[in-house]
Amino acid sequence: MSSKNALLMGLAGALSWSFIGLFSKMCTVDPWMVVGLRAFFTASMLAILRRSYKVPFTKGNFMGAAGVAGAGILYMIGVRFTSAANAVALQYAMTAIVLAVTVIREKRWPTRKEALTVICVFTGVLLCSVQGMGAGGSVGDLLSFLSAFAFAIVFLAGKRQDADPLAYTYLGNLFVIPTMLFASDFSLSLSQLGVCFLLGLANVGGYTLIGLSMKKLSPVTSAVIANVDPVLNPVWVFLILGEWPGWLSLLGAALVLATIMVYQLTQTKAAADALAESK
């Protein structure tokens, strides 16, 4: 797989994730039922795609599974104690965390391009969330911020030799399924079950496509691409449900998409220059 195809696959994965917000708004059942059923459908579809219910017991797979489960559960708990806007903005601080861990691991300073990319992307996510921010609680904000570290692990684990992104995503969702037991109301209509299925479909589409692209892209690039999710999320909600996101959200979305485009164009040019020099 070429870097260009991996990029397009990663963008398609983030696009799939971006529909989760829309389907979540369409769900009216207990939130714990939603997260548990989403995990159930995600794990079931991944088992079919992988043609296996087994997961290799490696450190990398357990690390990735912990990230998948931790990000989902911490975000779910956090959003109950803070605003959704706070939770999304704090969780996507994972881009900066991935960059920080990468430069520490490689024993170098971040390049100017990397630093500017992370700053612009995070600014764009904040603009997308700013209209709903400020009404959160400190406990919820803390849990949402911790979910950013768990989410970062998902991307960092993807480059390990002993990790299979599809396998650890499957295992991580198996860990999340029992959260349904925390639901206070277990009533579920057929239409709501269908919406939960769509949530699982969007989730598995995101994890599968981004997971496959991770082996070719750097953790920083994968993390940057994933930010397409929170910026397109309010766009689908507006187009389908008529909920106006506000001009700041649209400005933030444009900033993130433009930053990702410029970042990848410069990456492609640098790779082409390096190839030309080697010849």
PDB file of N, CA and C in Angstrom, residues 105-169:
ATOM      1  N   ARG A 105      10.326   9.397  22.268  1.00  0.00           N
ATOM      2  CA  ARG A 105      10.803   8.067  21.881  1.00  0.00           C
ATOM      3  C   ARG A 105      11.946   8.164  20.882  1.00  0.00           C
ATOM      4  N   GLU A 106      11.845   9.125  19.963  1.00  0.00           N
ATOM      5  CA  GLU A 106      12.878   9.277  18.936  1.00  0.00           C
ATOM      6  C   GLU A 106      14.011  10.202  19.372  1.00  0.00           C
ATOM      7  N   LYS A 107      13.911  10.708  20.609  1.00  0.00           N
ATOM      8  CA  LYS A 107      14.950  11.561  21.207  1.00  0.00           C
ATOM      9  C   LYS A 107      15.281  12.760  20.314  1.00  0.00           C
ATOM     10  N   ARG A 108      14.258  13.524  20.003  1.00  0.00           N
ATOM     11  CA  ARG A 108      14.427  14.717  19.171  1.00  0.00           C
ATOM     12  C   ARG A 108      13.396  15.751  19.553  1.00  0.00           C
ATOM     13  N   TRP A 109      13.580  16.975  19.050  1.00  0.00           N
ATOM     14  CA  TRP A 109      12.578  18.027  19.223  1.00  0.00           C
ATOM     15  C   TRP A 109      11.571  17.931  18.082  1.00  0.00           C
ATOM     16  N   PRO A 110      10.322  18.323  18.314  1.00  0.00           N
ATOM     17  CA  PRO A 110       9.357  18.313  17.203  1.00  0.00           C
ATOM     18  C   PRO A 110       9.774  19.317  16.135  1.00  0.00           C
ATOM     19  N   THR A 111       9.538  18.975  14.880  1.00  0.00           N
ATOM     20  CA  THR A 111       9.843  19.913  13.806  1.00  0.00           C
ATOM     21  C   THR A 111       8.842  21.062  13.845  1.00  0.00           C
ATOM     22  N   ARG A 112       9.185  22.148  13.178  1.00  0.00           N
ATOM     23  CA  ARG A 112       8.278  23.299  13.132  1.00  0.00           C
ATOM     24  C   ARG A 112       6.955  22.903  12.492  1.00  0.00           C
ATOM     25  N   LYS A 113       7.025  22.078  11.441  1.00  0.00           N
ATOM     26  CA  LYS A 113       5.809  21.638  10.751  1.00  0.00           C
ATOM     27  C   LYS A 113       4.919  20.818  11.683  1.00  0.00           C
ATOM     28  N   GLU A 114       5.503  19.904  12.446  1.00  0.00           N
ATOM     29  CA  GLU A 114       4.730  19.082  13.369  1.00  0.00           C
ATOM     30  C   GLU A 114       4.056  19.935  14.438  1.00  0.00           C
ATOM     31  N   ALA A 115       4.829  20.864  15.008  1.00  0.00           N
ATOM     32  CA  ALA A 115       4.288  21.716  16.074  1.00  0.00           C
ATOM     33  C   ALA A 115       3.150  22.597  15.556  1.00  0.00           C
ATOM     34  N   LEU A 116       3.360  23.220  14.396  1.00  0.00           N
ATOM     35  CA  LEU A 116       2.319  24.086  13.824  1.00  0.00           C
ATOM     36  C   LEU A 116       1.074  23.287  13.454  1.00  0.00           C
ATOM     37  N   THR A 117       1.278  22.079  12.951  1.00  0.00           N
ATOM     38  CA  THR A 117       0.142  21.236  12.572  1.00  0.00           C
ATOM     39  C   THR A 117      -0.715  20.911  13.785  1.00  0.00           C
ATOM     40  N   VAL A 118      -0.069  20.477  14.873  1.00  0.00           N
ATOM     41  CA  VAL A 118      -0.799  20.120  16.090  1.00  0.00           C
ATOM     42  C   VAL A 118      -1.531  21.340  16.655  1.00  0.00           C
ATOM     43  N   ILE A 119      -0.856  22.507  16.672  1.00  0.00           N
ATOM     44  CA  ILE A 119      -1.472  23.732  17.196  1.00  0.00           C
ATOM     45  C   ILE A 119      -2.698  24.121  16.370  1.00  0.00           C
ATOM     46  N   CYS A 120      -2.558  24.089  15.041  1.00  0.00           N
ATOM     47  CA  CYS A 120      -3.675  24.475  14.164  1.00  0.00           C
ATOM     48  C   CYS A 120      -4.843  23.504  14.277  1.00  0.00           C
ATOM     49  N   VAL A 121      -4.531  22.202  14.341  1.00  0.00           N
ATOM     50  CA  VAL A 121      -5.586  21.198  14.443  1.00  0.00           C
ATOM     51  C   VAL A 121      -6.336  21.339  15.762  1.00  0.00           C
ATOM     52  N   PHE A 122      -5.587  21.494  16.856  1.00  0.00           N
ATOM     53  CA  PHE A 122      -6.237  21.605  18.162  1.00  0.00           C
ATOM     54  C   PHE A 122      -7.056  22.893  18.245  1.00  0.00           C
ATOM     55  N   THR A 123      -6.557  23.974  17.638  1.00  0.00           N
ATOM     56  CA  THR A 123      -7.316  25.229  17.600  1.00  0.00           C
ATOM     57  C   THR A 123      -8.622  25.043  16.841  1.00  0.00           C
ATOM     58  N   GLY A 124      -8.550  24.320  15.733  1.00  0.00           N
ATOM     59  CA  GLY A 124      -9.753  24.061  14.955  1.00  0.00           C
ATOM     60  C   GLY A 124     -10.778  23.257  15.727  1.00  0.00           C
ATOM     61  N   VAL A 125     -10.312  22.225  16.465  1.00  0.00           N
ATOM     62  CA  VAL A 125     -11.228  21.413  17.277  1.00  0.00           C
ATOM     63  C   VAL A 125     -11.856  22.264  18.372  1.00  0.00           C
ATOM     64  N   LEU A 126     -11.065  23.150  18.982  1.00  0.00           N
ATOM     65  CA  LEU A 126     -11.607  24.043  20.016  1.00  0.00           C
ATOM     66  C   LEU A 126     -12.679  24.965  19.436  1.00  0.00           C
ATOM     67  N   LEU A 127     -12.443  25.490  18.241  1.00  0.00           N
ATOM     68  CA  LEU A 127     -13.439  26.355  17.599  1.00  0.00           C
ATOM     69  C   LEU A 127     -14.735  25.592  17.327  1.00  0.00           C
ATOM     70  N   CYS A 128     -14.588  24.308  16.955  1.00  0.00           N
ATOM     71  CA  CYS A 128     -15.780  23.488  16.700  1.00  0.00           C
ATOM     72  C   CYS A 128     -16.583  23.248  17.971  1.00  0.00           C
ATOM     73  N   SER A 129     -15.910  23.302  19.126  1.00  0.00           N
ATOM     74  CA  SER A 129     -16.564  22.965  20.386  1.00  0.00           C
ATOM     75  C   SER A 129     -16.879  24.169  21.259  1.00  0.00           C
ATOM     76  N   VAL A 130     -16.361  25.347  20.904  1.00  0.00           N
ATOM     77  CA  VAL A 130     -16.368  26.491  21.816  1.00  0.00           C
ATOM     78  C   VAL A 130     -17.771  26.933  22.226  1.00  0.00           C
ATOM     79  N   GLN A 131     -18.762  26.782  21.337  1.00  0.00           N
ATOM     80  CA  GLN A 131     -20.108  27.251  21.672  1.00  0.00           C
ATOM     81  C   GLN A 131     -20.765  26.445  22.787  1.00  0.00           C
ATOM     82  N   GLY A 132     -20.276  25.212  22.972  1.00  0.00           N
ATOM     83  CA  GLY A 132     -20.859  24.395  24.029  1.00  0.00           C
ATOM     84  C   GLY A 132     -19.956  24.250  25.233  1.00  0.00           C
ATOM     85  N   MET A 133     -18.828  24.964  25.219  1.00  0.00           N
ATOM     86  CA  MET A 133     -17.863  24.820  26.306  1.00  0.00           C
ATOM     87  C   MET A 133     -18.201  25.750  27.469  1.00  0.00           C
ATOM     88  N   GLY A 134     -17.597  25.409  28.606  1.00  0.00           N
ATOM     89  CA  GLY A 134     -17.732  26.272  29.766  1.00  0.00           C
ATOM     90  C   GLY A 134     -18.760  25.812  30.760  1.00  0.00           C
ATOM     91  N   ALA A 135     -19.583  24.826  30.356  1.00  0.00           N
ATOM     92  CA  ALA A 135     -20.641  24.361  31.256  1.00  0.00           C
ATOM     93  C   ALA A 135     -20.292  23.025  31.893  1.00  0.00           C
ATOM     94  N   GLY A 136     -19.032  22.631  31.793  1.00  0.00           N
ATOM     95  CA  GLY A 136     -18.631  21.326  32.294  1.00  0.00           C
ATOM     96  C   GLY A 136     -18.206  21.345  33.748  1.00  0.00           C
ATOM     97  N   GLY A 137     -18.052  20.136  34.287  1.00  0.00           N
ATOM     98  CA  GLY A 137     -17.575  19.986  35.646  1.00  0.00           C
ATOM     99  C   GLY A 137     -16.139  19.523  35.641  1.00  0.00           C
ATOM    100  N   SER A 138     -15.420  19.783  36.718  1.00  0.00           N
ATOM    101  CA  SER A 138     -13.997  19.461  36.765  1.00  0.00           C
ATOM    102  C   SER A 138     -13.753  17.960  36.680  1.00  0.00           C
ATOM    103  N   VAL A 139     -14.612  17.149  37.302  1.00  0.00           N
ATOM    104  CA  VAL A 139     -14.444  15.692  37.256  1.00  0.00           C
ATOM    105  C   VAL A 139     -14.613  15.193  35.813  1.00  0.00           C
ATOM    106  N   GLY A 140     -15.647  15.668  35.153  1.00  0.00           N
ATOM    107  CA  GLY A 140     -15.879  15.267  33.769  1.00  0.00           C
ATOM    108  C   GLY A 140     -14.753  15.705  32.845  1.00  0.00           C
ATOM    109  N   ASP A 141     -14.272  16.927  33.057  1.00  0.00           N
ATOM    110  CA  ASP A 141     -13.160  17.431  32.244  1.00  0.00           C
ATOM    111  C   ASP A 141     -11.905  16.585  32.455  1.00  0.00           C
ATOM    112  N   LEU A 142     -11.643  16.204  33.703  1.00  0.00           N
ATOM    113  CA  LEU A 142     -10.467  15.387  34.005  1.00  0.00           C
ATOM    114  C   LEU A 142     -10.571  14.021  33.328  1.00  0.00           C
ATOM    115  N   LEU A 143     -11.728  13.385  33.425  1.00  0.00           N
ATOM    116  CA  LEU A 143     -11.912  12.071  32.812  1.00  0.00           C
ATOM    117  C   LEU A 143     -11.800  12.147  31.285  1.00  0.00           C
ATOM    118  N   SER A 144     -12.325  13.221  30.711  1.00  0.00           N
ATOM    119  CA  SER A 144     -12.235  13.399  29.261  1.00  0.00           C
ATOM    120  C   SER A 144     -10.788  13.608  28.833  1.00  0.00           C
ATOM    121  N   PHE A 145     -10.028  14.335  29.662  1.00  0.00           N
ATOM    122  CA  PHE A 145      -8.615  14.547  29.354  1.00  0.00           C
ATOM    123  C   PHE A 145      -7.841  13.232  29.471  1.00  0.00           C
ATOM    124  N   LEU A 146      -8.188  12.411  30.465  1.00  0.00           N
ATOM    125  CA  LEU A 146      -7.544  11.101  30.602  1.00  0.00           C
ATOM    126  C   LEU A 146      -7.876  10.212  29.404  1.00  0.00           C
ATOM    127  N   SER A 147      -9.075  10.385  28.853  1.00  0.00           N
ATOM    128  CA  SER A 147      -9.443   9.592  27.676  1.00  0.00           C
ATOM    129  C   SER A 147      -8.548   9.929  26.491  1.00  0.00           C
ATOM    130  N   ALA A 148      -7.989  11.151  26.477  1.00  0.00           N
ATOM    131  CA  ALA A 148      -7.072  11.539  25.402  1.00  0.00           C
ATOM    132  C   ALA A 148      -5.809  10.685  25.441  1.00  0.00           C
ATOM    133  N   PHE A 149      -5.325  10.367  26.654  1.00  0.00           N
ATOM    134  CA  PHE A 149      -4.136   9.521  26.783  1.00  0.00           C
ATOM    135  C   PHE A 149      -4.434   8.102  26.303  1.00  0.00           C
ATOM    136  N   ALA A 150      -5.632   7.595  26.659  1.00  0.00           N
ATOM    137  CA  ALA A 150      -6.030   6.265  26.204  1.00  0.00           C
ATOM    138  C   ALA A 150      -6.168   6.240  24.677  1.00  0.00           C
ATOM    139  N   PHE A 151      -6.769   7.298  24.123  1.00  0.00           N
ATOM    140  CA  PHE A 151      -6.955   7.388  22.675  1.00  0.00           C
ATOM    141  C   PHE A 151      -5.603   7.461  21.970  1.00  0.00           C
ATOM    142  N   ALA A 152      -4.656   8.150  22.577  1.00  0.00           N
ATOM    143  CA  ALA A 152      -3.311   8.246  21.991  1.00  0.00           C
ATOM    144  C   ALA A 152      -2.652   6.875  21.908  1.00  0.00           C
ATOM    145  N   ILE A 153      -2.901   6.019  22.902  1.00  0.00           N
ATOM    146  CA  ILE A 153      -2.327   4.675  22.914  1.00  0.00           C
ATOM    147  C   ILE A 153      -2.789   3.888  21.690  1.00  0.00           C
ATOM    148  N   VAL A 154      -4.036   4.101  21.269  1.00  0.00           N
ATOM    149  CA  VAL A 154      -4.577   3.410  20.091  1.00  0.00           C
ATOM    150  C   VAL A 154      -3.683   3.659  18.877  1.00  0.00           C
ATOM    151  N   PHE A 155      -3.221   4.905  18.702  1.00  0.00           N
ATOM    152  CA  PHE A 155      -2.404   5.267  17.541  1.00  0.00           C
ATOM    153  C   PHE A 155      -0.941   4.851  17.729  1.00  0.00           C
ATOM    154  N   LEU A 156      -0.450   4.956  18.941  1.00  0.00           N
ATOM    155  CA  LEU A 156       0.942   4.584  19.203  1.00  0.00           C
ATOM    156  C   LEU A 156       1.153   3.075  19.092  1.00  0.00           C
ATOM    157  N   ALA A 157       0.147   2.304  19.502  1.00  0.00           N
ATOM    158  CA  ALA A 157       0.258   0.844  19.443  1.00  0.00           C
ATOM    159  C   ALA A 157       0.264   0.337  18.002  1.00  0.00           C
ATOM    160  N   GLY A 158      -0.345   1.108  17.101  1.00  0.00           N
ATOM    161  CA  GLY A 158      -0.490   0.663  15.719  1.00  0.00           C
ATOM    162  C   GLY A 158       0.823   0.425  14.998  1.00  0.00           C
ATOM    163  N   LYS A 159       1.913   1.043  15.441  1.00  0.00           N
ATOM    164  CA  LYS A 159       3.213   0.893  14.774  1.00  0.00           C
ATOM    165  C   LYS A 159       4.067  -0.215  15.394  1.00  0.00           C
ATOM    166  N   ARG A 160       3.594  -0.828  16.468  1.00  0.00           N
ATOM    167  CA  ARG A 160       4.369  -1.903  17.099  1.00  0.00           C
ATOM    168  C   ARG A 160       4.340  -3.161  16.227  1.00  0.00           C
ATOM    169  N   GLN A 161       5.467  -3.865  16.211  1.00  0.00           N
ATOM    170  CA  GLN A 161       5.559  -5.084  15.422  1.00  0.00           C
ATOM    171  C   GLN A 161       4.670  -6.193  15.968  1.00  0.00           C
ATOM    172  N   ASP A 162       4.421  -6.159  17.290  1.00  0.00           N
ATOM    173  CA  ASP A 162       3.630  -7.220  17.912  1.00  0.00           C
ATOM    174  C   ASP A 162       2.154  -6.839  18.061  1.00  0.00           C
ATOM    175  N   ALA A 163       1.717  -5.836  17.298  1.00  0.00           N
ATOM    176  CA  ALA A 163       0.328  -5.365  17.409  1.00  0.00           C
ATOM    177  C   ALA A 163      -0.386  -5.445  16.055  1.00  0.00           C
ATOM    178  N   ASP A 164      -1.627  -5.862  16.103  1.00  0.00           N
ATOM    179  CA  ASP A 164      -2.503  -5.884  14.937  1.00  0.00           C
ATOM    180  C   ASP A 164      -3.690  -4.978  15.263  1.00  0.00           C
ATOM    181  N   PRO A 165      -3.797  -3.800  14.614  1.00  0.00           N
ATOM    182  CA  PRO A 165      -4.864  -2.850  14.942  1.00  0.00           C
ATOM    183  C   PRO A 165      -6.273  -3.444  14.931  1.00  0.00           C
ATOM    184  N   LEU A 166      -6.557  -4.323  13.972  1.00  0.00           N
ATOM    185  CA  LEU A 166      -7.891  -4.924  13.924  1.00  0.00           C
ATOM    186  C   LEU A 166      -8.107  -5.879  15.095  1.00  0.00           C
ATOM    187  N   ALA A 167      -7.055  -6.597  15.467  1.00  0.00           N
ATOM    188  CA  ALA A 167      -7.161  -7.547  16.575  1.00  0.00           C
ATOM    189  C   ALA A 167      -7.356  -6.819  17.896  1.00  0.00           C
ATOM    190  N   TYR A 168      -6.566  -5.759  18.137  1.00  0.00           N
ATOM    191  CA  TYR A 168      -6.709  -5.092  19.431  1.00  0.00           C
ATOM    192  C   TYR A 168      -7.967  -4.216  19.505  1.00  0.00           C
ATOM    193  N   THR A 169      -8.464  -3.763  18.354  1.00  0.00           N
ATOM    194  CA  THR A 169      -9.749  -3.056  18.366  1.00  0.00           C
ATOM    195  C   THR A 169     -10.879  -4.021  18.723  1.00  0.00           C
TER     196      THR A 169
END
